[in-house]
Short mmCIF file of C-alpha atoms in Angstrom, two decimals:
data_model
loop_
_atom_site.label_atom_id
_atom_site.label_comp_id
_atom_site.label_asym_id
_atom_site.label_seq_id
_atom_site.Cartn_x
_atom_site.Cartn_y
_atom_site.Cartn_z
CA MET M 1 -12.53 81.01 67.22
CA THR M 2 -15.39 83.52 67.55
CA ALA M 3 -15.66 83.59 63.75
CA VAL M 4 -16.14 79.81 63.63
CA LEU M 5 -18.90 79.97 66.25
CA VAL M 6 -20.67 82.73 64.29
CA ALA M 7 -20.33 80.66 61.12
CA ALA M 8 -22.20 77.87 62.94
CA GLY M 9 -25.18 80.26 62.97
CA ALA M 10 -24.85 80.54 59.18
CA PHE M 11 -24.83 76.72 59.06
CA LEU M 12 -28.21 76.56 60.81
CA MET M 13 -29.70 79.38 58.75
CA THR M 14 -28.68 77.66 55.50
CA LEU M 15 -30.42 74.44 56.57
CA ILE M 16 -33.56 76.40 57.49
CA GLY M 17 -33.58 78.01 54.03
CA GLY M 18 -33.30 74.61 52.36
CA TRP M 19 -36.04 73.17 54.59
CA VAL M 20 -38.41 75.98 53.60
CA ALA M 21 -37.65 75.36 49.90
CA GLN M 22 -38.60 71.68 50.29
CA ARG M 23 -41.99 72.43 51.84
CA THR M 24 -43.40 74.48 49.00
CA GLY M 25 -45.45 71.82 47.16
CA ASP M 26 -47.74 73.27 44.48
CA ARG M 27 -46.59 76.81 45.31
CA ARG M 28 -43.34 76.21 43.45
CA HIS M 29 -43.88 79.20 41.15
CA LEU M 30 -44.11 81.50 44.18
CA VAL M 31 -40.92 80.00 45.61
CA LEU M 32 -39.08 80.49 42.33
CA GLY M 33 -40.28 84.07 42.10
CA PHE M 34 -39.11 84.77 45.65
CA ALA M 35 -35.79 83.00 45.01
CA ALA M 36 -35.17 85.14 41.94
CA GLY M 37 -35.85 88.27 43.99
CA LEU M 38 -33.43 87.13 46.68
CA MET M 39 -30.75 86.50 44.08
CA LEU M 40 -31.28 89.88 42.41
CA GLY M 41 -31.10 91.56 45.80
CA VAL M 42 -27.88 89.73 46.73
CA VAL M 43 -26.28 90.79 43.44
CA ALA M 44 -27.38 94.43 43.56
CA PHE M 45 -27.04 95.21 47.27
CA ASP M 46 -24.28 92.87 48.45
CA LEU M 47 -22.04 91.21 45.87
CA LEU M 48 -21.47 94.03 43.35
CA PRO M 49 -20.89 96.84 45.90
CA GLU M 50 -18.46 94.63 47.82
CA ALA M 51 -16.69 93.54 44.63
CA LEU M 52 -16.28 97.14 43.48
CA HIS M 53 -14.97 98.11 46.90
CA GLN M 54 -12.34 95.38 46.93
CA ALA M 55 -11.33 95.38 43.26
CA PRO M 56 -11.82 98.96 42.00
CA GLU M 57 -8.77 99.02 39.72
CA GLU M 58 -9.72 99.75 36.11
CA VAL M 59 -8.78 98.06 32.85
CA HIS M 60 -9.37 100.34 29.87
CA GLY M 61 -11.78 102.50 31.90
CA VAL M 62 -13.81 99.67 33.46
CA PRO M 63 -13.38 98.36 37.05
CA GLN M 64 -11.95 94.85 37.17
CA ALA M 65 -14.86 93.72 39.33
CA LEU M 66 -17.34 94.68 36.59
CA LEU M 67 -15.26 92.91 33.95
CA MET M 68 -15.43 89.78 36.08
CA PHE M 69 -19.18 90.37 36.49
CA ALA M 70 -19.61 90.28 32.70
CA ALA M 71 -17.32 87.25 32.49
CA GLY M 72 -19.44 85.36 35.04
CA PHE M 73 -22.66 86.18 33.18
CA LEU M 74 -21.19 85.11 29.83
CA ALA M 75 -19.58 81.96 31.22
CA ILE M 76 -22.87 80.44 32.38
CA HIS M 77 -24.61 81.71 29.23
CA ILE M 78 -22.07 79.89 27.04
CA VAL M 79 -22.48 76.70 29.06
CA GLU M 80 -26.27 76.80 28.76
CA ARG M 81 -26.20 77.61 25.05
CA ALA M 82 -23.88 74.66 24.46
CA VAL M 83 -26.44 72.41 26.16
CA ALA M 84 -29.30 73.97 24.19
CA ILE M 85 -27.50 73.50 20.86
CA HIS M 86 -26.80 69.88 21.70
CA ARG M 87 -30.45 69.38 22.66
CA GLY M 88 -31.62 70.97 19.42
CA HIS M 89 -29.47 68.61 17.36
CA GLU M 90 -30.82 65.59 19.21
CA GLU M 91 -34.41 66.64 18.64
CA GLU M 92 -33.73 67.25 14.97
CA TYR M 93 -32.26 63.76 14.70
CA ALA M 94 -35.28 62.28 16.50
CA GLU M 95 -37.66 64.06 14.14
CA HIS M 96 -35.95 62.67 11.05
CA SER M 97 -35.66 59.21 12.57
CA HIS M 98 -39.28 58.82 13.64
CA GLY M 99 -41.02 60.95 11.04
CA SER M 100 -42.52 63.53 13.43
CA ARG M 101 -42.56 64.55 17.05
CA ASP M 102 -45.26 63.38 19.36
CA SER M 103 -47.97 65.69 20.60
CA HIS M 104 -45.71 66.90 23.42
CA GLY M 105 -42.62 67.60 21.27
CA ARG M 106 -41.03 70.96 21.91
CA SER M 107 -37.95 72.82 20.77
CA ALA M 108 -35.08 73.49 23.16
CA GLU M 109 -36.16 77.09 23.53
CA GLN M 110 -39.76 76.40 24.70
CA GLY M 111 -39.06 75.95 28.38
CA ARG M 112 -37.00 73.78 30.60
CA GLY M 113 -39.94 72.82 32.78
CA HIS M 114 -41.34 70.61 30.00
CA HIS M 115 -37.91 69.32 29.09
CA HIS M 116 -37.54 67.62 32.45
CA GLY M 117 -40.74 65.69 31.92
CA HIS M 118 -39.61 64.22 28.59
CA ALA M 119 -35.87 64.01 29.11
CA HIS M 120 -35.89 60.21 29.16
CA GLY M 121 -38.36 59.65 26.35
CA HIS M 122 -35.68 57.95 24.23
CA GLY M 123 -32.12 56.90 24.73
CA SER M 124 -30.48 59.72 22.79
CA SER M 125 -31.88 62.38 25.15
CA ARG M 126 -30.33 60.94 28.30
CA PRO M 127 -26.83 62.44 27.82
CA ASP M 128 -28.47 65.81 27.24
CA ALA M 129 -30.58 65.47 30.39
CA GLU M 130 -27.41 64.73 32.32
CA ARG M 131 -25.76 67.83 30.88
CA HIS M 132 -28.80 69.88 31.84
CA GLN M 133 -28.62 68.51 35.38
CA GLY M 134 -24.92 69.35 35.34
CA VAL M 135 -25.75 73.04 34.89
CA GLY M 136 -27.82 72.91 38.07
CA LEU M 137 -25.05 71.11 39.93
CA THR M 138 -22.50 73.68 38.73
CA ALA M 139 -24.73 76.53 39.87
CA ALA M 140 -25.28 74.92 43.27
CA MET M 141 -21.55 74.26 43.69
CA ALA M 142 -20.91 77.92 42.87
CA LEU M 143 -23.29 78.80 45.70
CA VAL M 144 -21.31 76.46 47.96
CA GLY M 145 -18.13 78.26 46.89
CA HIS M 146 -19.79 81.56 47.70
CA SER M 147 -20.68 80.25 51.16
CA VAL M 148 -17.04 79.34 51.74
CA MET M 149 -16.21 82.95 50.92
CA ASP M 150 -18.91 84.03 53.39
CA GLY M 151 -16.94 82.16 56.03
CA PHE M 152 -13.77 83.88 54.84
CA ALA M 153 -15.56 87.21 55.13
CA ILE M 154 -16.62 86.50 58.72
CA GLY M 155 -13.12 85.41 59.69
CA ALA M 156 -11.41 88.36 57.98
CA ALA M 157 -13.90 90.82 59.51
CA PHE M 158 -13.25 89.57 63.04
CA GLN M 159 -9.54 89.92 62.38
CA ALA M 160 -10.22 93.57 61.58
CA GLY M 161 -12.16 94.06 64.84
CA THR M 162 -15.11 92.82 66.85
CA THR M 163 -17.49 95.56 65.65
CA VAL M 164 -16.73 94.98 61.98
CA GLY M 165 -16.98 91.23 62.51
CA THR M 166 -20.40 91.53 64.15
CA VAL M 167 -21.83 93.63 61.30
CA VAL M 168 -20.53 91.26 58.64
CA ALA M 169 -21.74 88.24 60.62
CA ILE M 170 -25.30 89.61 60.79
CA ALA M 171 -25.37 90.11 57.02
CA VAL M 172 -23.88 86.68 56.28
CA VAL M 173 -26.10 84.73 58.68
CA ALA M 174 -29.22 86.50 57.37
CA HIS M 175 -28.53 85.97 53.71
CA ASP M 176 -27.39 82.37 54.20
CA PHE M 177 -31.11 81.63 54.51
CA ALA M 178 -31.32 82.72 50.87
CA ASP M 179 -28.24 80.65 50.01
CA GLY M 180 -29.79 77.49 51.42
CA PHE M 181 -33.10 78.27 49.77
CA ASN M 182 -31.47 78.89 46.40
CA THR M 183 -29.09 75.91 46.56
CA TYR M 184 -31.94 73.45 46.99
CA THR M 185 -34.24 75.23 44.52
CA ILE M 186 -31.67 75.54 41.72
CA THR M 187 -30.51 71.93 42.04
CA ARG M 188 -34.08 70.64 41.76
CA LEU M 189 -35.03 73.15 39.05
CA TYR M 190 -32.54 71.52 36.66
CA GLY M 191 -33.94 68.02 37.15
CA ASN M 192 -31.62 66.68 39.84
CA ASN M 193 -33.10 64.32 42.40
CA LYS M 194 -33.82 65.16 46.02
CA ARG M 195 -30.78 63.26 47.30
CA ARG M 196 -28.40 65.43 45.27
CA ALA M 197 -30.19 68.58 46.33
CA LEU M 198 -29.94 67.62 50.00
CA ALA M 199 -26.26 66.70 49.63
CA LEU M 200 -25.49 70.10 48.12
CA LEU M 201 -27.59 71.80 50.79
CA ALA M 202 -25.49 70.05 53.45
CA ALA M 203 -22.29 71.13 51.67
CA ASP M 204 -23.58 74.71 51.48
CA ALA M 205 -24.38 74.67 55.20
CA LEU M 206 -20.90 73.42 56.13
CA ALA M 207 -19.14 75.82 53.75
CA PRO M 208 -19.17 79.00 55.90
CA VAL M 209 -17.86 77.06 58.90
CA THR M 210 -15.06 75.71 56.69
CA GLY M 211 -14.27 79.18 55.33
CA ALA M 212 -14.15 80.72 58.78
CA ALA M 213 -11.89 77.92 60.04
CA ILE M 214 -9.47 78.44 57.16
CA THR M 215 -9.02 82.09 58.11
CA LEU M 216 -7.49 80.89 61.36
CA LEU M 217 -4.55 79.80 59.16
CA PHE M 218 -4.41 82.56 56.53
CA THR M 219 -6.55 85.16 54.75
CA ILE M 220 -7.42 85.75 51.12
CA SER M 221 -6.38 89.05 49.59
CA GLU M 222 -9.08 91.67 49.18
CA HIS M 223 -8.32 92.01 45.48
CA LEU M 224 -8.85 88.33 44.67
CA LEU M 225 -11.98 88.27 46.82
CA GLY M 226 -13.35 91.24 44.87
CA LEU M 227 -12.70 89.53 41.53
CA TYR M 228 -14.43 86.37 42.73
CA LEU M 229 -17.45 88.27 44.02
CA GLY M 230 -17.79 90.11 40.70
CA PHE M 231 -17.67 86.84 38.74
CA PHE M 232 -20.19 85.19 41.04
CA ALA M 233 -22.54 88.18 40.80
CA GLY M 234 -22.70 87.79 37.00
CA PHE M 235 -23.26 84.07 37.38
CA LEU M 236 -26.11 84.60 39.83
CA LEU M 237 -27.75 87.36 37.77
CA TYR M 238 -27.90 85.11 34.73
CA LEU M 239 -29.54 82.29 36.69
CA ALA M 240 -32.13 84.65 38.17
CA THR M 241 -33.12 86.41 34.95
CA SER M 242 -32.64 83.74 32.29
CA ASP M 243 -33.71 80.60 34.11
CA ILE M 244 -35.58 81.08 37.37
CA LEU M 245 -37.88 84.00 36.49
CA PRO M 246 -39.04 82.50 33.15
CA GLU M 247 -39.61 79.16 34.90
CA ALA M 248 -41.60 80.88 37.65
CA HIS M 249 -43.90 82.67 35.21
CA SER M 250 -44.38 79.95 32.59
CA PRO M 251 -46.91 77.78 34.50
CA HIS M 252 -48.47 80.59 36.56
CA PRO M 253 -48.08 84.05 34.97
CA SER M 254 -49.63 85.84 37.92
CA ARG M 255 -49.27 89.05 39.85
CA THR M 256 -48.61 86.99 42.96
CA THR M 257 -45.41 85.58 41.45
CA LEU M 258 -44.27 89.09 40.58
CA LEU M 259 -45.05 90.26 44.10
CA CYS M 260 -42.95 87.40 45.48
CA THR M 261 -40.02 88.56 43.34
CA LEU M 262 -40.41 92.11 44.62
CA ALA M 263 -40.64 90.73 48.17
CA GLY M 264 -37.38 88.84 47.67
CA VAL M 265 -35.60 91.98 46.50
CA GLY M 266 -37.09 94.00 49.35
CA PHE M 267 -36.10 91.40 51.92
CA MET M 268 -32.46 91.50 50.85
CA TRP M 269 -32.55 95.32 50.87
CA LEU M 270 -33.74 95.25 54.49
CA VAL M 271 -31.13 92.66 55.49
CA ILE M 272 -28.24 94.57 53.94
CA GLY M 273 -29.59 97.89 55.26
CA PHE M 274 -29.84 96.69 58.85
CA ALA M 275 -26.41 95.09 58.67
CA SER M 276 -24.67 98.19 57.28
#
């Protein structure tokens, strides 16, 4: 029961993170830079070390956790490339059909920020816009899944002992601010409306409480947890480096954005360091 009460703290921290993400206004590029730093910090200082600890067994000389890390990175890359290829074919069709693109026409590789603005310019682009939004929803749902595992981690840690449970709880509650922040930011980044983003934020906030409650019934094996964390780390790294950082720097290529990214990494380093 203690684990469930602690998870309630994660619930509140997640909502606070999402609330901060909503209040950014024209400083969106700074928010994205900071979000990318948080995600990089979570991967490097939390997810990968924990995955390697729980799934260290090797397959042909490589730890299973790192194989799952590569699989997670490639899985989201394949999904995004499939969307990009589809988008490219649609634009090619539009060019042949109408003679030439308008003054705002851009290829699929010239930035998603502009794609959102023109996604509904003609009927053929709507299915592609929905697929693009689907990537954001998938990413946000993966963050929700990760938050469920956070709840599992709290519950399992308290089963191991009060001291261990307290340390894990501090780390989880602190970085659930980043989870809430990232869930809202990623959902909106891919063109989803505010209602969807808030719904996923609510799901992400409830997830650790749900995970902690489930551990009152049974626990997940360390090995499977390690494999999941490795896969999710690859997924998160791809989003941070391929999507969020380029989006942050495209409208405002400034030193301030870079400093926000460094601040995000440093913040997660401090959180994990104090919790260890």
